[in-house]
Amino acid sequence: MFDRTIENTIKDKINGGKAILVVGARQVGKTTLINEILKDKDYLFLDADDPATRNLLQSPTTEQIRTFLGDYKYIFLDEAQRIPGIGLTLKLITDQFKNVQLFVSGSSSFDLGNELNEPLTGRKWEYELFPISWEEYENKIGLIKSEQQIENRLLYGLYPEVINNQGKERETLKNLVNSYLYRDILAFSDIRKPEVLEKLLQALALQMGSEVNYNEIAQLIGINKITVQKYIDILEKGYIVFRLNSFSRNIRNEIKQNRKIYFYDNGIRNMIIGNFSQLDLRVDKGALWENFLVSERRKQNLYKDTFSKMYFWRTKQQQEIDFVEENNGQITGFEFKWNKKKTRFPKNFMETYNAEGHVIDRNNFREFVKI
């Protein structure tokens, strides 16, 4: 059991009159987290994977809800996205049963969000949960052991089940990819061509950390640009990938429209391309390092409500900065290097934006991924 960063934040919201919603990819630990929060309480657990539960919660009346809630003050509905129209049922519970604290977990935000956002407007606290963060990992196993594991984490990622099955990482990741990545996403979206999704994921995995051109990907896969955009949007809402847009304010030749796409987890990415070669043998070592750092920074910014905005920066003359962060008007540029190297930041960027510049390498990365 890993102590999760958002656990105390959620505990502070208990009995505050709103539903508590935890969303994220499958197998990141949502059920474990909520069960841990409720471990000292008498609560009703409702598993939406169970057909009987789905029937029970699909358009019940107030009296039917009163009957199955009984005297429970805490209710935990797991995998809520599996129940059609669940948002209205949860609205009914929240409005009519003021002494009940509702906990809800969901795996697929592209479905759950549409179901819940309108019915539960103003009635929920929503939190995203990601694979284990480096901070959570280090807090659990200690500084020395975690440092020894850095290369394994770059290869196999930080899903709880992967970490807990040392020696069986590839098998575990294969099950994760096959069951969640393809089956769930195909089930909860209107993607009609699974083979196109697979080709798109492989193309994104091979371009990880590089600028992605939707027209080029469309030509490569043999579909149109609109379909590429739609599928990438679904992958974002399904917590598989996220994008960084280019930072552009004042400099005339800055790239304004491009984006980079990263994976939330290195292990998922490596499984998609079927490559678990050791770091020293890989041509994509720099991309793996960059993906790890950017995804960890994203976890921290979201968990800790830093309100930082994340970008990359490049000009048409190929001047570039790997990662740019804006916080309270302060612009900071970061360059990512596996080995320590002296790096010069573009003068026009630093002066125009009065920016700070930092190089993040193998020796100092902890301060970057533990805000």
mmCIF file of C-alpha atoms in Angstrom:
data_model
loop_
_atom_site.group_PDB
_atom_site.id
_atom_site.type_symbol
_atom_site.label_atom_id
_atom_site.label_comp_id
_atom_site.label_asym_id
_atom_site.label_seq_id
_atom_site.Cartn_x
_atom_site.Cartn_y
_atom_site.Cartn_z
ATOM 1 C CA MET A 1 0.000 0.000 0.000
ATOM 2 C CA PHE A 2 1.424 3.335 -1.102
ATOM 3 C CA ASP A 3 0.446 6.498 0.748
ATOM 4 C CA ARG A 4 -1.090 8.692 -1.937
ATOM 5 C CA THR A 5 -0.459 12.422 -2.089
ATOM 6 C CA ILE A 6 -4.137 13.360 -2.418
ATOM 7 C CA GLU A 7 -5.355 11.182 0.473
ATOM 8 C CA ASN A 8 -5.373 13.946 3.102
ATOM 9 C CA THR A 9 -6.867 16.436 0.639
ATOM 10 C CA ILE A 10 -9.794 14.058 0.120
ATOM 11 C CA LYS A 11 -10.170 13.375 3.848
ATOM 12 C CA ASP A 12 -10.564 17.117 4.456
ATOM 13 C CA LYS A 13 -13.629 17.113 2.180
ATOM 14 C CA ILE A 14 -15.494 14.295 3.944
ATOM 15 C CA ASN A 15 -18.952 15.283 5.196
ATOM 16 C CA GLY A 16 -18.758 18.560 3.323
ATOM 17 C CA GLY A 17 -22.084 18.047 1.587
ATOM 18 C CA LYS A 18 -20.700 17.030 -1.818
ATOM 19 C CA ALA A 19 -19.907 13.760 -3.580
ATOM 20 C CA ILE A 20 -16.200 12.874 -3.726
ATOM 21 C CA LEU A 21 -15.201 11.632 -7.164
ATOM 22 C CA VAL A 22 -11.840 9.972 -7.981
ATOM 23 C CA VAL A 23 -11.128 9.389 -11.667
ATOM 24 C CA GLY A 24 -8.172 7.955 -13.539
ATOM 25 C CA ALA A 25 -6.963 5.023 -15.585
ATOM 26 C CA ARG A 26 -7.717 1.479 -14.491
ATOM 27 C CA GLN A 27 -5.319 -0.086 -11.998
ATOM 28 C CA VAL A 28 -3.793 3.167 -10.717
ATOM 29 C CA GLY A 29 -5.157 2.484 -7.224
ATOM 30 C CA LYS A 30 -8.483 4.345 -7.012
ATOM 31 C CA THR A 31 -10.339 1.533 -5.227
ATOM 32 C CA THR A 32 -7.416 0.930 -2.869
ATOM 33 C CA LEU A 33 -7.216 4.636 -2.021
ATOM 34 C CA ILE A 34 -10.916 5.050 -1.225
ATOM 35 C CA ASN A 35 -11.034 1.798 0.757
ATOM 36 C CA GLU A 36 -8.053 3.061 2.768
ATOM 37 C CA ILE A 37 -9.782 6.383 3.457
ATOM 38 C CA LEU A 38 -12.913 4.532 4.629
ATOM 39 C CA LYS A 39 -11.181 1.701 6.502
ATOM 40 C CA ASP A 40 -12.301 2.891 9.953
ATOM 41 C CA LYS A 41 -15.866 3.602 8.855
ATOM 42 C CA ASP A 42 -18.900 1.406 8.330
ATOM 43 C CA TYR A 43 -19.613 1.865 4.624
ATOM 44 C CA LEU A 44 -21.618 0.325 1.813
ATOM 45 C CA PHE A 45 -19.505 -0.825 -1.138
ATOM 46 C CA LEU A 46 -21.240 -0.954 -4.513
ATOM 47 C CA ASP A 47 -19.310 -2.542 -7.394
ATOM 48 C CA ALA A 48 -20.640 -1.435 -10.785
ATOM 49 C CA ASP A 49 -18.863 -4.368 -12.442
ATOM 50 C CA ASP A 50 -21.604 -6.479 -10.805
ATOM 51 C CA PRO A 51 -24.724 -6.693 -13.033
ATOM 52 C CA ALA A 52 -27.008 -6.695 -9.969
ATOM 53 C CA THR A 53 -25.511 -3.379 -8.819
ATOM 54 C CA ARG A 54 -25.928 -1.903 -12.295
ATOM 55 C CA ASN A 55 -29.610 -2.869 -12.336
ATOM 56 C CA LEU A 56 -30.092 -1.479 -8.854
ATOM 57 C CA LEU A 57 -28.634 1.943 -9.676
ATOM 58 C CA GLN A 58 -30.096 2.466 -13.119
ATOM 59 C CA SER A 59 -32.930 5.006 -12.665
ATOM 60 C CA PRO A 60 -34.048 4.056 -9.122
ATOM 61 C CA THR A 61 -36.734 5.996 -7.284
ATOM 62 C CA THR A 62 -35.997 7.901 -4.060
ATOM 63 C CA GLU A 63 -37.689 5.156 -2.023
ATOM 64 C CA GLN A 64 -35.643 2.435 -3.718
ATOM 65 C CA ILE A 65 -32.482 4.390 -2.906
ATOM 66 C CA ARG A 66 -33.601 4.789 0.711
ATOM 67 C CA THR A 67 -34.112 1.011 0.942
ATOM 68 C CA PHE A 68 -30.677 -0.049 -0.294
ATOM 69 C CA LEU A 69 -28.808 2.729 1.533
ATOM 70 C CA GLY A 70 -30.313 1.658 4.855
ATOM 71 C CA ASP A 71 -28.492 3.277 7.775
ATOM 72 C CA TYR A 72 -25.159 3.674 5.962
ATOM 73 C CA LYS A 73 -23.635 7.147 6.171
ATOM 74 C CA TYR A 74 -20.806 6.349 3.746
ATOM 75 C CA ILE A 75 -21.362 4.914 0.271
ATOM 76 C CA PHE A 76 -18.607 3.893 -2.159
ATOM 77 C CA LEU A 77 -19.611 3.261 -5.789
ATOM 78 C CA ASP A 78 -16.729 1.720 -7.745
ATOM 79 C CA GLU A 79 -16.394 1.856 -11.559
ATOM 80 C CA ALA A 80 -19.388 4.167 -11.891
ATOM 81 C CA GLN A 81 -18.918 4.654 -15.639
ATOM 82 C CA ARG A 82 -20.443 1.205 -16.201
ATOM 83 C CA ILE A 83 -23.933 2.395 -15.200
ATOM 84 C CA PRO A 84 -25.944 4.292 -17.851
ATOM 85 C CA GLY A 85 -27.359 7.570 -16.550
ATOM 86 C CA ILE A 86 -25.512 7.239 -13.240
ATOM 87 C CA GLY A 87 -25.143 11.018 -12.889
ATOM 88 C CA LEU A 88 -28.847 11.507 -12.221
ATOM 89 C CA THR A 89 -28.872 8.733 -9.592
ATOM 90 C CA LEU A 90 -25.890 10.283 -7.808
ATOM 91 C CA LYS A 91 -27.547 13.718 -7.968
ATOM 92 C CA LEU A 92 -30.613 12.229 -6.311
ATOM 93 C CA ILE A 93 -28.537 10.686 -3.503
ATOM 94 C CA THR A 94 -26.581 13.930 -2.957
ATOM 95 C CA ASP A 95 -29.711 16.115 -2.932
ATOM 96 C CA GLN A 96 -32.104 13.898 -0.982
ATOM 97 C CA PHE A 97 -29.800 12.212 1.541
ATOM 98 C CA LYS A 98 -27.831 15.057 3.109
ATOM 99 C CA ASN A 99 -26.316 12.894 5.843
ATOM 100 C CA VAL A 100 -24.755 10.459 3.353
ATOM 101 C CA GLN A 101 -21.176 10.947 2.113
ATOM 102 C CA LEU A 102 -20.874 9.564 -1.395
ATOM 103 C CA PHE A 103 -17.555 8.312 -2.827
ATOM 104 C CA VAL A 104 -17.386 7.494 -6.530
ATOM 105 C CA SER A 105 -14.567 6.072 -8.635
ATOM 106 C CA GLY A 106 -14.429 5.902 -12.405
ATOM 107 C CA SER A 107 -11.911 4.726 -14.957
ATOM 108 C CA SER A 108 -12.936 6.419 -18.142
ATOM 109 C CA SER A 109 -13.315 10.146 -17.898
ATOM 110 C CA PHE A 110 -14.423 10.447 -21.522
ATOM 111 C CA ASP A 111 -17.594 8.618 -20.529
ATOM 112 C CA LEU A 112 -17.868 9.433 -16.838
ATOM 113 C CA GLY A 113 -17.335 13.157 -17.426
ATOM 114 C CA ASN A 114 -20.260 13.381 -19.827
ATOM 115 C CA GLU A 115 -22.461 11.363 -17.463
ATOM 116 C CA LEU A 116 -21.616 13.343 -14.343
ATOM 117 C CA ASN A 117 -20.624 16.902 -15.089
ATOM 118 C CA GLU A 118 -24.064 18.313 -15.757
ATOM 119 C CA PRO A 119 -26.090 16.399 -13.094
ATOM 120 C CA LEU A 120 -23.429 16.945 -10.412
ATOM 121 C CA THR A 121 -22.555 20.564 -11.145
ATOM 122 C CA GLY A 122 -21.748 22.173 -7.804
ATOM 123 C CA ARG A 123 -22.324 18.869 -6.019
ATOM 124 C CA LYS A 124 -18.912 17.153 -6.278
ATOM 125 C CA TRP A 125 -15.236 17.373 -5.451
ATOM 126 C CA GLU A 126 -13.312 15.732 -8.283
ATOM 127 C CA TYR A 127 -9.767 14.374 -8.052
ATOM 128 C CA GLU A 128 -7.569 12.697 -10.640
ATOM 129 C CA LEU A 129 -5.366 9.764 -9.650
ATOM 130 C CA PHE A 130 -2.362 8.701 -11.717
ATOM 131 C CA PRO A 131 0.155 5.863 -11.531
ATOM 132 C CA ILE A 132 2.383 6.031 -8.440
ATOM 133 C CA SER A 133 4.376 9.276 -8.373
ATOM 134 C CA TRP A 134 8.117 9.292 -7.754
ATOM 135 C CA GLU A 135 7.478 11.069 -4.448
ATOM 136 C CA GLU A 136 5.021 8.365 -3.331
ATOM 137 C CA TYR A 137 7.455 5.677 -4.486
ATOM 138 C CA GLU A 138 10.406 7.201 -2.653
ATOM 139 C CA ASN A 139 8.355 7.733 0.507
ATOM 140 C CA LYS A 140 7.456 4.042 0.473
ATOM 141 C CA ILE A 141 10.815 2.364 -0.216
ATOM 142 C CA GLY A 142 13.296 5.069 0.782
ATOM 143 C CA LEU A 143 15.791 7.268 -1.036
ATOM 144 C CA ILE A 144 18.555 4.719 -1.597
ATOM 145 C CA LYS A 145 16.346 1.919 -2.908
ATOM 146 C CA SER A 146 14.377 4.251 -5.157
ATOM 147 C CA GLU A 147 17.604 5.670 -6.621
ATOM 148 C CA GLN A 148 18.715 2.116 -7.386
ATOM 149 C CA GLN A 149 15.423 1.522 -9.213
ATOM 150 C CA ILE A 150 15.419 4.582 -11.473
ATOM 151 C CA GLU A 151 16.359 2.687 -14.642
ATOM 152 C CA ASN A 152 13.689 0.038 -14.002
ATOM 153 C CA ARG A 153 11.103 2.760 -13.548
ATOM 154 C CA LEU A 154 12.118 4.343 -16.868
ATOM 155 C CA LEU A 155 11.575 0.958 -18.525
ATOM 156 C CA TYR A 156 8.601 -0.492 -16.647
ATOM 157 C CA GLY A 157 6.839 2.581 -15.258
ATOM 158 C CA LEU A 158 5.009 3.140 -11.993
ATOM 159 C CA TYR A 159 1.693 1.293 -12.095
ATOM 160 C CA PRO A 160 1.161 -0.234 -8.614
ATOM 161 C CA GLU A 161 0.671 -3.748 -9.996
ATOM 162 C CA VAL A 162 3.903 -3.491 -11.999
ATOM 163 C CA ILE A 163 5.894 -2.290 -8.983
ATOM 164 C CA ASN A 164 4.430 -5.083 -6.832
ATOM 165 C CA ASN A 165 5.273 -7.823 -9.353
ATOM 166 C CA GLN A 166 9.035 -7.571 -9.693
ATOM 167 C CA GLY A 167 10.316 -10.047 -12.251
ATOM 168 C CA LYS A 168 6.907 -10.164 -13.969
ATOM 169 C CA GLU A 169 6.789 -6.572 -15.216
ATOM 170 C CA ARG A 170 6.339 -7.399 -18.909
ATOM 171 C CA GLU A 171 3.543 -9.881 -18.289
ATOM 172 C CA THR A 172 1.783 -7.420 -15.982
ATOM 173 C CA LEU A 173 2.097 -4.575 -18.498
ATOM 174 C CA LYS A 174 0.822 -6.793 -21.300
ATOM 175 C CA ASN A 175 -2.314 -7.552 -19.266
ATOM 176 C CA LEU A 176 -2.762 -3.856 -18.464
ATOM 177 C CA VAL A 177 -2.461 -2.796 -22.094
ATOM 178 C CA ASN A 178 -4.741 -5.523 -23.422
ATOM 179 C CA SER A 179 -7.442 -5.155 -20.770
ATOM 180 C CA TYR A 180 -7.523 -1.416 -20.218
ATOM 181 C CA LEU A 181 -5.880 0.304 -23.119
ATOM 182 C CA TYR A 182 -7.764 -1.487 -25.833
ATOM 183 C CA ARG A 183 -10.780 -3.181 -24.285
ATOM 184 C CA ASP A 184 -11.968 -0.353 -22.037
ATOM 185 C CA ILE A 185 -11.290 2.461 -24.467
ATOM 186 C CA LEU A 186 -13.017 0.610 -27.302
ATOM 187 C CA ALA A 187 -15.957 -0.178 -25.003
ATOM 188 C CA PHE A 188 -16.463 3.379 -23.731
ATOM 189 C CA SER A 189 -15.838 5.339 -26.919
ATOM 190 C CA ASP A 190 -17.170 5.123 -30.442
ATOM 191 C CA ILE A 191 -13.870 4.015 -31.965
ATOM 192 C CA ARG A 192 -14.882 1.611 -34.698
ATOM 193 C CA LYS A 193 -11.440 0.545 -35.908
ATOM 194 C CA PRO A 194 -9.271 -1.014 -33.187
ATOM 195 C CA GLU A 195 -6.429 -1.577 -35.648
ATOM 196 C CA VAL A 196 -6.276 2.176 -36.304
ATOM 197 C CA LEU A 197 -6.081 2.881 -32.565
ATOM 198 C CA GLU A 198 -3.175 0.433 -32.300
ATOM 199 C CA LYS A 199 -1.289 2.044 -35.189
ATOM 200 C CA LEU A 200 -1.905 5.513 -33.765
ATOM 201 C CA LEU A 201 -0.602 4.506 -30.333
ATOM 202 C CA GLN A 202 2.528 3.026 -31.913
ATOM 203 C CA ALA A 203 3.096 6.191 -33.940
ATOM 204 C CA LEU A 204 2.680 8.382 -30.839
ATOM 205 C CA ALA A 205 4.958 6.074 -28.812
ATOM 206 C CA LEU A 206 7.700 6.334 -31.426
ATOM 207 C CA GLN A 207 7.361 10.143 -31.526
ATOM 208 C CA MET A 208 7.172 10.550 -27.739
ATOM 209 C CA GLY A 209 8.721 13.846 -26.670
ATOM 210 C CA SER A 210 8.887 15.087 -30.272
ATOM 211 C CA GLU A 211 6.543 17.506 -31.950
ATOM 212 C CA VAL A 212 3.552 15.708 -33.404
ATOM 213 C CA ASN A 213 2.095 16.688 -36.752
ATOM 214 C CA TYR A 214 -1.469 15.431 -37.144
ATOM 215 C CA ASN A 215 -1.312 15.605 -40.951
ATOM 216 C CA GLU A 216 1.816 13.433 -41.043
ATOM 217 C CA ILE A 217 0.307 10.869 -38.679
ATOM 218 C CA ALA A 218 -2.895 10.800 -40.729
ATOM 219 C CA GLN A 219 -0.913 10.025 -43.890
ATOM 220 C CA LEU A 220 1.221 7.435 -42.094
ATOM 221 C CA ILE A 221 -1.810 5.518 -40.776
ATOM 222 C CA GLY A 222 -4.090 6.115 -43.729
ATOM 223 C CA ILE A 223 -6.882 8.072 -42.017
ATOM 224 C CA ASN A 224 -7.888 11.732 -42.051
ATOM 225 C CA LYS A 225 -6.637 14.449 -39.717
ATOM 226 C CA ILE A 226 -10.011 14.850 -37.996
ATOM 227 C CA THR A 227 -9.987 11.170 -37.001
ATOM 228 C CA VAL A 228 -6.450 11.524 -35.637
ATOM 229 C CA GLN A 229 -7.537 14.491 -33.501
ATOM 230 C CA LYS A 230 -10.608 12.617 -32.273
ATOM 231 C CA TYR A 231 -8.658 9.478 -31.322
ATOM 232 C CA ILE A 232 -5.944 11.466 -29.541
ATOM 233 C CA ASP A 233 -8.643 13.319 -27.608
ATOM 234 C CA ILE A 234 -10.080 9.963 -26.493
ATOM 235 C CA LEU A 235 -6.609 8.761 -25.441
ATOM 236 C CA GLU A 236 -6.169 11.934 -23.404
ATOM 237 C CA LYS A 237 -9.518 11.544 -21.678
ATOM 238 C CA GLY A 238 -8.650 7.902 -21.007
ATOM 239 C CA TYR A 239 -5.457 8.939 -19.160
ATOM 240 C CA ILE A 240 -3.098 7.276 -21.631
ATOM 241 C CA VAL A 241 -1.439 10.380 -23.092
ATOM 242 C CA PHE A 242 -1.404 14.132 -22.541
ATOM 243 C CA ARG A 243 -0.182 16.981 -24.696
ATOM 244 C CA LEU A 244 2.004 20.022 -24.215
ATOM 245 C CA ASN A 245 1.338 23.021 -26.414
ATOM 246 C CA SER A 246 4.034 25.384 -27.618
ATOM 247 C CA PHE A 247 4.764 28.517 -25.594
ATOM 248 C CA SER A 248 4.428 31.670 -27.669
ATOM 249 C CA ARG A 249 3.987 35.294 -26.605
ATOM 250 C CA ASN A 250 6.321 37.870 -28.088
ATOM 251 C CA ILE A 251 8.995 36.473 -30.372
ATOM 252 C CA ARG A 252 7.999 36.725 -34.028
ATOM 253 C CA ASN A 253 9.414 33.406 -35.241
ATOM 254 C CA GLU A 254 8.154 31.240 -32.360
ATOM 255 C CA ILE A 255 6.297 28.064 -33.275
ATOM 256 C CA LYS A 256 2.734 28.782 -32.205
ATOM 257 C CA GLN A 257 0.487 25.819 -33.077
ATOM 258 C CA ASN A 258 2.484 22.640 -32.531
ATOM 259 C CA ARG A 259 2.215 20.165 -29.700
ATOM 260 C CA LYS A 260 4.190 17.370 -28.078
ATOM 261 C CA ILE A 261 2.483 14.246 -26.785
ATOM 262 C CA TYR A 262 3.654 12.328 -23.715
ATOM 263 C CA PHE A 263 2.522 9.129 -22.027
ATOM 264 C CA TYR A 264 1.407 9.090 -18.400
ATOM 265 C CA ASP A 265 3.529 5.978 -17.890
ATOM 266 C CA ASN A 266 6.801 4.838 -19.449
ATOM 267 C CA GLY A 267 5.938 1.149 -19.001
ATOM 268 C CA ILE A 268 2.704 1.464 -21.010
ATOM 269 C CA ARG A 269 4.614 3.272 -23.744
ATOM 270 C CA ASN A 270 7.350 0.628 -23.903
ATOM 271 C CA MET A 271 4.768 -2.159 -23.983
ATOM 272 C CA ILE A 272 3.067 -0.540 -26.974
ATOM 273 C CA ILE A 273 6.297 -0.667 -28.992
ATOM 274 C CA GLY A 274 7.434 -3.968 -27.418
ATOM 275 C CA ASN A 275 10.845 -2.694 -26.347
ATOM 276 C CA PHE A 276 12.270 -3.328 -22.881
ATOM 277 C CA SER A 277 15.955 -3.244 -23.816
ATOM 278 C CA GLN A 278 18.252 -1.904 -21.122
ATOM 279 C CA LEU A 279 18.780 1.847 -21.062
ATOM 280 C CA ASP A 280 22.385 1.802 -22.289
ATOM 281 C CA LEU A 281 21.335 -0.044 -25.462
ATOM 282 C CA ARG A 282 18.487 2.290 -26.397
ATOM 283 C CA VAL A 283 18.386 5.107 -28.912
ATOM 284 C CA ASP A 284 15.340 6.560 -27.111
ATOM 285 C CA LYS A 285 16.966 6.935 -23.704
ATOM 286 C CA GLY A 286 16.618 10.736 -23.845
ATOM 287 C CA ALA A 287 12.934 10.465 -24.767
ATOM 288 C CA LEU A 288 12.262 8.043 -21.897
ATOM 289 C CA TRP A 289 13.991 10.384 -19.450
ATOM 290 C CA GLU A 290 12.032 13.382 -20.750
ATOM 291 C CA ASN A 291 8.709 11.525 -20.633
ATOM 292 C CA PHE A 292 9.366 10.411 -17.055
ATOM 293 C CA LEU A 293 10.233 13.939 -15.904
ATOM 294 C CA VAL A 294 7.332 15.683 -17.652
ATOM 295 C CA SER A 295 4.745 13.121 -16.490
ATOM 296 C CA GLU A 296 6.043 13.323 -12.900
ATOM 297 C CA ARG A 297 5.922 17.109 -12.980
ATOM 298 C CA ARG A 298 2.359 16.970 -14.271
ATOM 299 C CA LYS A 299 1.326 14.682 -11.389
ATOM 300 C CA GLN A 300 2.823 17.079 -8.862
ATOM 301 C CA ASN A 301 1.257 20.187 -10.399
ATOM 302 C CA LEU A 302 -2.188 18.589 -10.423
ATOM 303 C CA TYR A 303 -1.975 16.931 -7.003
ATOM 304 C CA LYS A 304 -0.705 20.059 -5.290
ATOM 305 C CA ASP A 305 -2.781 22.681 -7.123
ATOM 306 C CA THR A 306 0.258 24.719 -8.150
ATOM 307 C CA PHE A 307 -1.725 26.288 -11.044
ATOM 308 C CA SER A 308 1.445 26.065 -13.132
ATOM 309 C CA LYS A 309 1.009 25.972 -16.902
ATOM 310 C CA MET A 310 3.225 23.583 -18.859
ATOM 311 C CA TYR A 311 4.619 24.099 -22.379
ATOM 312 C CA PHE A 312 7.610 23.528 -24.629
ATOM 313 C CA TRP A 313 9.295 26.212 -26.755
ATOM 314 C CA ARG A 314 10.802 26.279 -30.231
ATOM 315 C CA THR A 315 11.486 28.781 -33.007
ATOM 316 C CA LYS A 316 11.460 28.275 -36.750
ATOM 317 C CA GLN A 317 15.272 28.438 -36.583
ATOM 318 C CA GLN A 318 15.243 25.290 -34.384
ATOM 319 C CA GLN A 319 16.097 27.031 -31.135
ATOM 320 C CA GLU A 320 14.270 25.067 -28.463
ATOM 321 C CA ILE A 321 13.694 24.423 -24.783
ATOM 322 C CA ASP A 322 12.417 21.019 -23.662
ATOM 323 C CA PHE A 323 9.966 22.254 -21.060
ATOM 324 C CA VAL A 324 8.605 25.661 -20.033
ATOM 325 C CA GLU A 325 6.572 26.363 -16.927
ATOM 326 C CA GLU A 326 4.650 29.512 -16.073
ATOM 327 C CA ASN A 327 3.689 30.144 -12.467
ATOM 328 C CA ASN A 328 2.406 33.461 -11.109
ATOM 329 C CA GLY A 329 3.915 35.307 -14.058
ATOM 330 C CA GLN A 330 7.369 33.717 -13.647
ATOM 331 C CA ILE A 331 8.624 31.849 -16.720
ATOM 332 C CA THR A 332 11.113 29.003 -16.193
ATOM 333 C CA GLY A 333 12.802 26.936 -18.879
ATOM 334 C CA PHE A 334 14.074 23.389 -18.259
ATOM 335 C CA GLU A 335 16.431 21.249 -20.306
ATOM 336 C CA PHE A 336 16.512 17.497 -19.614
ATOM 337 C CA LYS A 337 19.809 15.571 -19.794
ATOM 338 C CA TRP A 338 20.428 12.036 -18.524
ATOM 339 C CA ASN A 339 24.079 12.880 -17.872
ATOM 340 C CA LYS A 340 25.194 16.225 -16.513
ATOM 341 C CA LYS A 341 26.039 18.626 -19.350
ATOM 342 C CA LYS A 342 26.583 22.350 -19.498
ATOM 343 C CA THR A 343 23.686 23.794 -21.458
ATOM 344 C CA ARG A 344 23.130 27.283 -22.829
ATOM 345 C CA PHE A 345 19.566 28.531 -22.991
ATOM 346 C CA PRO A 346 18.547 30.660 -26.013
ATOM 347 C CA LYS A 347 19.350 34.277 -25.206
ATOM 348 C CA ASN A 348 16.260 35.718 -26.909
ATOM 349 C CA PHE A 349 13.962 33.516 -24.798
ATOM 350 C CA MET A 350 15.703 34.291 -21.514
ATOM 351 C CA GLU A 351 15.775 38.047 -22.093
ATOM 352 C CA THR A 352 12.328 38.444 -23.662
ATOM 353 C CA TYR A 353 10.583 36.600 -20.844
ATOM 354 C CA ASN A 354 12.984 37.463 -18.030
ATOM 355 C CA ALA A 355 13.154 33.701 -17.543
ATOM 356 C CA GLU A 356 15.117 31.389 -15.304
ATOM 357 C CA GLY A 357 16.833 28.330 -16.779
ATOM 358 C CA HIS A 358 17.574 24.966 -15.154
ATOM 359 C CA VAL A 359 19.152 21.749 -16.420
ATOM 360 C CA ILE A 360 17.591 18.617 -14.922
ATOM 361 C CA ASP A 361 19.826 15.549 -14.982
ATOM 362 C CA ARG A 362 20.297 12.211 -13.283
ATOM 363 C CA ASN A 363 21.857 13.869 -10.227
ATOM 364 C CA ASN A 364 19.367 16.619 -9.428
ATOM 365 C CA PHE A 365 16.031 15.334 -10.795
ATOM 366 C CA ARG A 366 14.459 14.743 -7.359
ATOM 367 C CA GLU A 367 13.903 18.450 -6.740
ATOM 368 C CA PHE A 368 12.061 18.659 -10.067
ATOM 369 C CA VAL A 369 9.728 15.703 -9.467
ATOM 370 C CA LYS A 370 9.066 16.475 -5.775
ATOM 371 C CA ILE A 371 7.627 19.996 -5.716
#
